[in-house]
Amino acid sequence: MIEEGSKSSKSMVEKRQLFMEMRAQNFDVIRLSTYRTACKLRFVQKRCNLHLVDVWNMIESFRDNGLSTLDHNAEINVSRLETILSSIFYQLNKRLPTTHQINVEQSIGLLLNFIVATYDSEGHGKLTVFAMKAMLATMCGGKILDKLRYIFSQISDSNGVMVFAKFDQFLREVLKLPTAVFEGPSFGYTEHSVRTCFTQQKILLNTFLDVLMADPPPQYLVWLPLMHRLANVENVFHPVECSYCRSESMMGFRYRCQQCHGYQLCQSCFWRGHASGPHSNQHQMKEHSSWKSPAKKLSHAISKSLGCMPIGEPPHPVFPEAAERPQDLAHTTNTLESPSRLDEEHRLIARYAARLAAEASNSTQCPPSDLSFNFDANKQQRQLIAELENKNREILQEIQRLRLEHEQASQPTPEKAQQNPTLLAELRLLRHRKDELERRMSALQESRRELMVQLESLMRLLKDEEQKQATQTGSSPHSSPSHSVSCTMPMPIRSTSAGSTPTHTPQDCLAGVGDDVLDAFSQGVPRNLRNDLLVAADSITNTMSSLVKELHSVDDGLEEEEENMRNGREKVSSLKHSGKRNSTPSF
């Protein structure tokens, strides 16, 4: 129940949206009902994007949705109406370029709500086929002449004569449009509307067009041609200053007073009834939908006075009085594929072949010069046709290629597909090379650290041996050391595997190495080994206590530590004997 209530409230909001937007345009300030009605219907037409659908496209949509075979009084429900509107707008988007695509769902919703509010105010959920055709054919884009011809084909009989009952039905349906935009009192339907439009008994197509396209047209339909004129002058520019608002240029209609010299108004000021100076709203105004320079006006007047151009042009082309075939295009596809259509094509081909044979027989009687001339002319024509066909084929191929490129460009592709495969391979190779260099650098740094640690242990052993010698020299030359200093030689430990990426810096490779070794290798000039040993003795003394505590805390590693001590003493003794043989250090 809650969902149904929310859907109904949403539907009510959508129904009111178009009318709320129309009220926001403030069309009610226009004092003339004809212009007010035309402006409101033009707003609805543009807001629903019906101005982009030509009347012939609308007729084709009627045929595709099977409306041409239905009776005018047949009823369709709202769901089928929505389907028809969907096909109209989706076909429109296919014809439009990609940069001018419309919001199909929004257009369908706005137009559907407007049609339902106009033709189903009582909420039955149905409307007649003729009402929908009349509304869409009137509100769509295209020329008014084509619209009126289609409307006449719907309200005339097989002899091409208008049926007054059908025209009365058309007026009932089409005059609901002004009522829907709150202009019913000015253009509402009455029973005498038909007789006020036509006084003749037999109305053919030309008479129908003469009446509805006259100046002025019938009072009930005066807003229809005005709506088309509004569409034609929306972008017309007039380089003239408005006599009331003093605007230096005008867009749309321009109105010139027939009594006040040089007094002109823009469409906004005229529609609102503005006047200034001696001008009055009771003066007769002439409407201009284009701008002509004074020179062009003079040449036009001269041509008209000399009879070089017709004084009056007919409002529409004159059509034959015979019955015009209804323009509903009901079964175009079926007739093209029917056997009768194929037989007719065969007869046309046979007739054309006989005509060519007759022309060939006649050409044999002509002089040789004429024959060669005709042959050359036909050959040139065939060559020109062949060139045009080739050009047309190339253009179609180019259009197809551009369309495929556009579709491929508009489709989203993965990020990897957008990258260059060669560039990816080079990046992988560089990354592999970088990892290899980092592994080699890590191995070299670990080797350097191991060597420095070993050198530090040797320097500690030498310092211990030198302290023992100093103790023996100070006490007695024959005294022996009372105790031995236990020290361990730290073993290097690899913390980085060959396959991992090192995380330490080059300065970290000497972490744990004594300051003496660092000082010895940081100097560029070679230093005395004895002095280095004496300096290193101080740092060794400070770290001895911590080393002894660590040795006592590791019980299961004592045997290994004692073995290392023995090896260290043997190395010290060997170094001592070798030092005595070479040279004795001087104090």
C-alpha positions as a printed Julia matrix, in Angstrom:
587×3 Matrix{Float64}:
   0.0     0.0     0.0
   2.84    2.35    0.82
   4.52    1.65   -2.53
   1.28    2.28   -4.42
   0.8     5.55   -2.55
   4.36    6.66   -3.35
   3.91    5.74   -7.02
   0.65    7.68   -7.27
   2.17   10.72   -5.56
   5.16   10.55   -7.9
   2.8    10.32  -10.89
   0.92   13.39   -9.69
   4.17   15.32   -9.35
   5.2    14.33  -12.88
   1.8    15.38  -14.24
   2.13   18.81  -12.69
   5.77   19.31  -13.68
   5.1    20.5   -17.24
   2.33   22.88  -16.17
   4.44   24.27  -13.33
   7.29   24.97  -15.75
   4.86   26.6   -18.18
   3.49   28.87  -15.43
   7.05   29.87  -14.54
   7.44   31.32  -18.07
   4.79   33.94  -17.19
   2.95   33.69  -20.5
  -0.21   35.09  -18.91
   1.19   38.65  -19.15
   0.6    38.48  -22.92
  -2.56   40.47  -23.51
  -3.66   38.81  -26.79
  -5.14   35.32  -26.38
  -3.93   34.18  -29.8
  -0.28   34.88  -29.03
  -0.69   33.59  -25.5
  -2.08   30.26  -26.7
   0.54   29.87  -29.44
   3.38   30.61  -27.0
   2.1    28.07  -24.48
   1.68   25.3   -27.06
   5.06   26.11  -28.55
   6.59   25.74  -25.08
   4.92   22.34  -24.63
   6.11   21.29  -28.09
   9.74   22.2   -27.38
   9.74   20.91  -23.79
   8.54   17.48  -24.97
  10.96   17.55  -27.97
   8.08   17.14  -30.42
   9.5    19.94  -32.58
  12.32   17.55  -33.54
   9.91   14.93  -34.95
   8.82   15.68  -38.52
   5.24   14.98  -39.56
   6.4    12.31  -42.01
   8.33   10.55  -39.23
   5.2    10.71  -37.14
   3.14    9.1   -39.93
   5.77    6.38  -40.24
   5.53    5.72  -36.48
   1.75    5.37  -36.81
   2.26    2.79  -39.52
   4.94    0.86  -37.6
   2.74    0.62  -34.53
  -0.27   -0.65  -36.52
  -2.44    2.44  -36.03
  -3.14    2.88  -39.74
  -5.25   -0.26  -39.85
  -7.33    0.6   -36.76
 -10.63    2.39  -36.8
 -10.61    6.03  -35.71
 -12.99    5.3   -32.86
 -10.93    2.37  -31.55
  -9.56    2.91  -28.05
  -6.04    2.28  -26.8
  -4.9     2.18  -23.19
  -2.16    4.26  -21.59
   0.4     1.45  -21.66
   0.15    1.1   -25.44
   0.3     4.87  -25.78
   3.53    4.82  -23.82
   4.9     2.13  -26.15
   4.05    4.27  -29.19
   5.72    7.34  -27.7
   8.79    5.26  -26.83
   9.16    4.11  -30.44
   8.78    7.72  -31.66
  11.5     9.15  -29.42
  13.91    6.21  -29.73
  13.7     6.45  -33.51
  14.31   10.19  -33.16
  17.51    9.59  -31.19
  18.74    7.28  -33.94
  18.37   10.08  -36.48
  20.0    12.74  -34.32
  23.8    13.12  -34.05
  25.42   11.91  -30.85
  26.07   15.47  -29.68
  22.34   16.34  -29.85
  20.81   13.27  -28.18
  17.7    13.88  -26.07
  16.6    12.42  -22.75
  14.13    9.86  -24.06
  12.64    8.83  -20.71
  12.0    12.41  -19.68
  10.39   13.28  -23.02
   8.15   10.22  -22.86
   7.05   11.02  -19.32
   6.26   14.68  -20.0
   4.36   14.02  -23.24
   2.45   11.05  -21.81
   1.28   13.07  -18.83
   0.26   15.97  -21.08
  -1.76   13.71  -23.4
  -3.48   11.96  -20.49
  -4.3    15.28  -18.83
  -5.66   16.63  -22.13
  -7.69   13.68  -23.47
  -8.37   11.6   -20.37
  -9.27   14.15  -17.74
 -11.86   11.79  -16.22
  -9.26    9.08  -15.63
 -10.65    6.22  -17.75
  -7.14    5.23  -18.85
  -8.09    5.12  -22.56
  -8.28    7.44  -25.55
  -9.28    7.04  -29.19
  -6.85    6.46  -32.04
  -8.13    9.53  -33.89
  -7.56   11.77  -30.85
  -3.95   10.62  -30.53
  -3.31   11.04  -34.28
  -4.83   14.53  -34.32
  -2.84   15.66  -31.29
   0.55   14.27  -32.39
   0.13   15.41  -36.01
  -0.73   18.92  -34.81
   2.02   19.27  -32.18
   4.9    17.65  -34.08
   7.4    19.49  -36.25
   7.33   19.98  -39.99
   5.49   22.21  -42.43
   1.92   23.2   -41.77
   1.02   22.34  -45.36
   2.08   18.71  -44.85
   0.18   18.53  -41.58
  -3.03   19.82  -43.14
  -2.74   17.43  -46.07
  -2.38   14.48  -43.68
  -5.33   15.69  -41.6
  -7.45   16.05  -44.74
  -6.57   12.47  -45.73
  -7.96   11.32  -42.38
 -11.25   13.26  -42.59
 -12.08   12.74  -46.3
 -13.81    9.9   -48.1
 -12.58    7.75  -50.98
 -13.61   10.45  -53.49
 -11.41   13.09  -51.88
 -14.33   15.04  -50.38
 -14.22   16.17  -46.78
 -16.7    14.53  -44.42
 -18.15   17.23  -42.15
 -18.73   14.79  -39.31
 -15.06   13.79  -39.31
 -13.97   17.43  -39.49
 -16.25   18.14  -36.54
 -14.56   15.28  -34.68
 -11.16   16.72  -35.57
 -12.17   20.13  -34.17
 -13.37   18.49  -30.94
 -10.01   16.78  -30.44
  -7.65   19.55  -31.57
  -9.43   22.29  -29.6
  -8.7    20.35  -26.41
  -5.1    21.57  -26.75
  -5.89   25.25  -25.99
  -8.14   24.08  -23.16
  -5.27   22.04  -21.69
  -3.11   25.2   -21.46
  -5.98   27.13  -19.78
  -7.15   28.98  -22.92
 -10.49   27.2   -23.32
 -12.7    30.32  -23.05
 -11.02   31.84  -26.11
 -10.73   28.72  -28.3
 -13.24   26.24  -26.95
 -15.35   23.98  -29.15
 -18.93   24.94  -30.04
 -21.53   23.28  -32.23
 -21.32   26.06  -34.83
 -17.55   25.8   -35.29
 -17.77   23.73  -38.48
 -20.21   26.05  -40.27
 -18.17   29.11  -39.33
 -15.15   27.59  -41.07
 -16.73   26.36  -44.31
 -19.74   27.67  -46.16
 -19.5    25.35  -49.18
 -21.16   21.96  -49.34
 -18.35   20.13  -51.14
 -14.9    20.66  -49.72
 -11.93   19.36  -51.65
  -8.26   19.5   -50.72
  -7.49   22.88  -52.3
 -10.52   24.48  -50.67
  -9.58   23.0   -47.32
  -6.06   24.4   -47.6
  -7.32   27.8   -48.82
  -9.52   28.21  -45.76
  -7.08   27.0   -43.1
  -4.05   28.82  -44.56
  -5.85   32.07  -45.31
  -4.91   35.37  -43.7
  -6.59   35.46  -41.28
  -7.45   31.77  -40.77
 -10.64   30.62  -39.01
 -10.97   32.06  -35.53
 -10.95   28.66  -33.8
  -7.64   27.64  -35.41
  -5.88   31.0   -35.63
  -3.29   29.82  -33.09
  -2.11   26.94  -35.33
  -0.4    28.94  -38.13
   0.84   31.43  -35.53
   2.61   28.61  -33.67
   4.44   27.74  -36.89
   5.37   31.38  -37.49
   6.75   31.56  -33.97
   8.98   28.6   -34.72
  10.24   30.27  -37.91
  11.13   33.64  -36.33
  12.72   32.51  -33.07
  16.21   33.26  -34.4
  15.37   36.17  -36.75
  17.4    39.3   -35.96
  16.18   42.86  -36.63
  18.83   45.62  -36.39
  16.22   48.16  -35.25
  15.77   49.95  -31.92
  12.52   49.35  -30.02
  10.62   52.61  -29.52
   9.52   51.63  -25.98
  12.25   49.59  -24.25
  15.04   51.17  -26.34
  16.58   47.81  -27.06
  19.09   48.21  -29.89
  18.06   44.98  -31.61
  15.05   42.71  -31.81
  14.65   38.94  -31.96
  11.52   37.27  -33.26
   8.63   39.37  -34.53
   8.85   43.1   -35.23
   5.74   45.32  -35.19
   5.5    48.61  -37.07
   2.78   51.15  -36.45
   0.78   52.16  -39.52
  -0.04   55.62  -38.12
   3.03   56.72  -36.12
   5.99   57.31  -38.42
   9.02   55.22  -37.54
   7.41   53.73  -34.42
   8.39   50.06  -34.01
   8.03   47.65  -31.13
   9.69   44.35  -30.29
   7.45   41.35  -29.73
   7.81   41.48  -25.95
   6.61   45.1   -25.71
   3.81   44.58  -28.25
   2.52   41.43  -26.57
   2.39   43.2   -23.22
   0.61   46.27  -24.62
   3.37   48.8   -23.97
   3.09   52.18  -25.68
   4.86   55.51  -25.42
   4.45   59.02  -26.83
   1.58   59.59  -29.25
   1.32   55.86  -30.01
  -1.72   54.01  -28.73
  -2.6    50.32  -28.51
  -5.6    51.05  -30.72
  -3.35   51.84  -33.69
  -3.03   49.27  -36.4
   0.29   47.38  -36.28
   1.91   45.38  -39.05
   3.8    42.24  -38.13
   7.21   41.6   -39.76
   8.95   38.25  -39.6
  12.13   39.32  -41.43
  14.35   42.34  -41.94
  14.91   44.03  -45.3
  17.4    46.83  -45.83
  16.15   50.09  -47.43
  17.97   49.29  -50.66
  16.32   45.87  -50.83
  12.93   47.43  -50.15
  13.45   49.93  -52.96
  14.46   47.24  -55.47
  11.49   45.14  -54.41
   9.08   48.07  -54.91
  10.56   48.87  -58.34
  10.31   45.25  -59.48
   6.76   45.07  -58.24
   5.75   48.31  -60.0
   7.35   47.26  -63.29
   5.56   43.9   -63.23
   8.77   41.88  -62.95
   7.31   39.79  -60.13
   3.81   38.57  -59.33
   1.79   40.82  -57.08
   0.3    38.04  -55.0
   1.54   34.52  -54.48
  -0.8    31.64  -53.59
  -0.49   30.47  -49.97
   0.04   26.89  -51.12
   0.6    24.92  -54.34
  -2.52   23.89  -56.21
  -3.13   20.14  -56.07
  -5.19   18.13  -58.6
  -8.89   17.92  -57.88
  -8.88   14.12  -58.12
  -9.08   12.17  -54.92
  -5.74   12.16  -53.21
  -4.51    8.89  -51.86
  -4.51    8.8   -48.05
  -1.06    9.54  -46.69
  -1.02    6.96  -43.94
   1.53    4.7   -45.73
  -0.21    1.65  -44.29
   1.28   -1.31  -46.13
   4.35    0.01  -47.89
   6.57   -2.91  -46.9
   4.02   -5.57  -47.82
   3.27   -4.1   -51.24
   6.93   -4.03  -52.09
   7.19   -7.76  -51.45
   3.84   -8.84  -52.94
   3.68  -10.86  -56.21
   1.59   -8.16  -57.88
   4.34   -5.67  -57.17
   6.92   -7.99  -58.72
   4.74   -8.48  -61.81
   4.39   -4.73  -62.16
   8.18   -4.35  -61.98
   8.58   -6.99  -64.71
   6.12   -5.16  -66.91
   7.98   -1.89  -66.39
  11.27   -3.56  -67.29
   9.75   -5.06  -70.44
   8.25   -1.71  -71.42
  11.55    0.04  -70.89
  13.38   -2.6   -72.97
  10.9    -2.18  -75.82
  11.36    1.57  -75.66
  15.14    1.21  -75.89
  14.77   -1.16  -78.85
  12.51    1.38  -80.61
  15.0     4.15  -79.97
  17.79    1.95  -81.32
  15.82    1.23  -84.51
  15.12    4.92  -84.98
  18.73    5.8   -84.4
  19.79    3.57  -87.32
  17.96    5.92  -89.67
  19.82    8.97  -88.41
  22.99   10.26  -90.09
  26.3     8.87  -88.85
  27.19   12.18  -87.22
  23.98   12.2   -85.19
  24.5     8.56  -84.27
  28.01    9.17  -83.04
  26.84   12.26  -81.17
  24.06   10.3   -79.44
  26.47    7.47  -78.69
  29.03    9.83  -77.2
  26.36   11.59  -75.15
  25.03    8.3   -73.82
  28.54    7.12  -73.06
  29.29   10.31  -71.15
  26.07    9.94  -69.23
  26.88    6.34  -68.34
  30.36    7.32  -67.26
  28.97   10.14  -65.15
  26.44    7.8   -63.56
  29.17    5.25  -62.86
  31.37    7.92  -61.27
  28.5     9.16  -59.14
  27.68    5.62  -58.04
  31.32    4.98  -57.11
  31.44    8.26  -55.24
  28.24    7.4   -53.44
  29.64    3.99  -52.54
  32.82    5.56  -51.18
  30.81    8.04  -49.13
  28.69    5.26  -47.66
  31.81    3.25  -46.79
  33.35    6.31  -45.15
  30.18    6.93  -43.17
  30.17    3.3   -42.03
  33.83    3.5   -41.04
  33.3     6.72  -39.08
  30.26    5.21  -37.38
  32.26    2.14  -36.33
  35.11    4.31  -35.07
  32.68    6.41  -33.11
  31.04    3.34  -31.56
  34.43    1.88  -30.63
  35.52    5.2   -29.13
  32.29    5.59  -27.16
  32.5     2.05  -25.68
  34.41    1.83  -22.38
  37.6    -0.26  -22.68
  39.73   -1.7   -19.89
  42.75    0.26  -18.78
  45.16   -2.4   -19.93
  43.72   -2.39  -23.44
  44.34    1.33  -23.72
  48.05    0.94  -22.93
  50.78    0.21  -25.44
  51.95   -3.46  -25.27
  55.5    -2.46  -26.25
  55.59    0.13  -23.5
  54.36   -2.46  -20.98
  57.1    -4.9   -22.01
  59.78   -2.21  -21.64
  58.42   -1.25  -18.21
  58.52   -4.88  -17.05
  62.12   -5.25  -18.3
  63.21   -2.07  -16.51
  61.5    -3.17  -13.29
  63.23   -6.58  -13.46
  66.58   -4.9   -14.08
  66.03   -2.6   -11.12
  65.22   -5.52   -8.8
  68.35   -7.35   -9.97
  70.54   -4.3    -9.31
  69.02   -3.85   -5.87
  69.73   -7.51   -5.0
  73.34   -7.18   -6.11
  73.75   -3.97   -4.11
  72.31   -5.7    -1.05
  74.73   -8.62   -1.43
  77.72   -6.27   -1.76
  76.65   -4.29    1.28
  76.28   -7.47    3.35
  79.75   -8.68    2.25
  81.27   -5.32    3.21
  79.6    -5.47    6.61
  80.89   -8.99    7.22
  84.45   -7.94    6.39
  84.21   -4.92    8.67
  82.9    -7.05   11.57
  85.71   -9.56   11.13
  88.26   -6.74   11.06
  86.81   -5.3    14.25
  87.17   -8.65   16.02
  90.82   -8.86   14.93
  91.45   -5.34   16.21
  89.91   -6.32   19.56
  92.2    -9.34   19.79
  95.24   -7.21   18.97
  94.27   -4.7    21.63
  93.88   -7.44   24.24
  97.28   -8.85   23.34
  98.87   -5.41   23.53
  97.36   -4.83   26.98
  98.8    -8.14   28.12
 102.24   -7.12   26.81
 101.97   -3.77   28.57
 101.0    -5.51   31.84
 103.92   -7.93   31.59
 106.37   -5.11   30.83
 105.2    -2.98   33.78
 105.32   -5.77   36.38
 107.88   -8.36   35.42
 109.31   -9.51   32.16
 108.79  -13.11   33.12
 105.31  -12.75   34.53
 102.5   -14.42   32.79
  98.95  -13.23   32.51
  96.87  -14.16   35.51
  93.74  -14.49   33.6
  92.58  -14.52   30.05
  90.03  -12.18   28.58
  87.12  -14.01   27.04
  85.82  -12.48   23.85
  83.75  -13.74   21.05
  84.02  -13.2    17.4
  80.6   -12.14   16.13
  79.44  -14.16   13.18
  77.77  -12.4    10.25
  74.05  -13.02    9.79
  72.24  -12.5     6.5
  68.9   -10.8     7.01
  67.97  -10.45    3.36
  67.32  -13.3     0.99
  68.48  -13.22   -2.62
  64.99  -12.9    -3.95
  63.75  -10.11   -1.65
  64.11   -6.39   -2.11
  66.52   -4.7     0.38
  64.97   -2.18    2.71
  68.11   -0.67    4.31
  70.24    2.21    3.09
  73.99    2.07    2.34
  74.69    3.52    5.82
  72.89    0.59    7.44
  75.41   -1.91    6.07
  77.91   -0.95    8.86
  75.36   -1.18   11.66
  76.97   -2.88   14.64
  80.56   -2.09   13.53
  82.75   -0.27   16.06
  83.59    3.4    15.78
  87.3     2.61   15.43
  86.75    0.69   12.27
  84.46    3.4    10.92
  87.04    6.06   11.77
  89.82    4.02   10.25
  87.93    3.67    6.95
  86.53    7.18    6.93
  89.98    8.81    6.76
  91.65    9.2     3.41
  95.25    9.1     4.85
  96.53    5.76    6.24
  96.67    5.77   10.08
  99.07    4.05   12.53
  97.69    0.7    13.53
  98.9     1.06   17.13
  97.14    4.36   17.6
  93.98    2.85   16.12
  94.23   -0.03   18.55
  94.67    2.31   21.49
  91.65    4.35   20.49
  89.6     1.23   19.94
  90.56   -0.04   23.41
  88.38    2.55   25.11
  85.29    1.53   23.19
  86.03   -2.16   23.76
  86.27   -1.6    27.53
  82.81    0.01   27.57
  81.21   -2.86   25.71
  82.97   -5.7    27.6
  80.51   -5.74   30.48
  77.51   -6.09   28.14
  79.26   -8.83   26.19
  80.04  -10.8    29.37
  76.38  -10.55   30.49
  75.2   -11.85   27.12
  77.71  -14.71   27.29
  76.49  -15.77   30.74
  72.84  -15.63   29.64
  73.37  -18.14   26.85
  74.1   -21.46   28.56
  73.75  -23.77   25.64
  76.23  -21.7    23.57
  79.2   -21.74   26.01
  81.07  -24.51   24.32
  80.94  -22.72   21.0
  82.12  -19.51   22.65
  85.11  -21.24   24.31
  86.1   -22.75   21.0
  86.02  -19.28   19.46
  88.22  -18.0    22.29
  90.82  -20.67   21.68
  90.88  -19.87   18.01
  91.24  -16.2    18.84
  94.18  -16.82   21.17
  95.91  -18.9    18.56
  95.45  -16.11   16.02
  96.79  -13.57   18.53
  99.83  -15.68   19.28
 100.49  -16.16   15.57
 100.11  -12.44   15.0
 102.38  -11.75   17.97
 105.15  -14.0    16.73
 104.85  -12.64   13.22
 104.98   -9.08   14.58
 108.11   -9.8    16.59
 109.82  -11.2    13.58
 109.0    -8.27   11.36
 109.3    -5.19   13.55
 108.68   -4.13   17.13
 106.25   -1.21   17.51
 107.81    1.82   19.18
 106.07    3.8    21.85
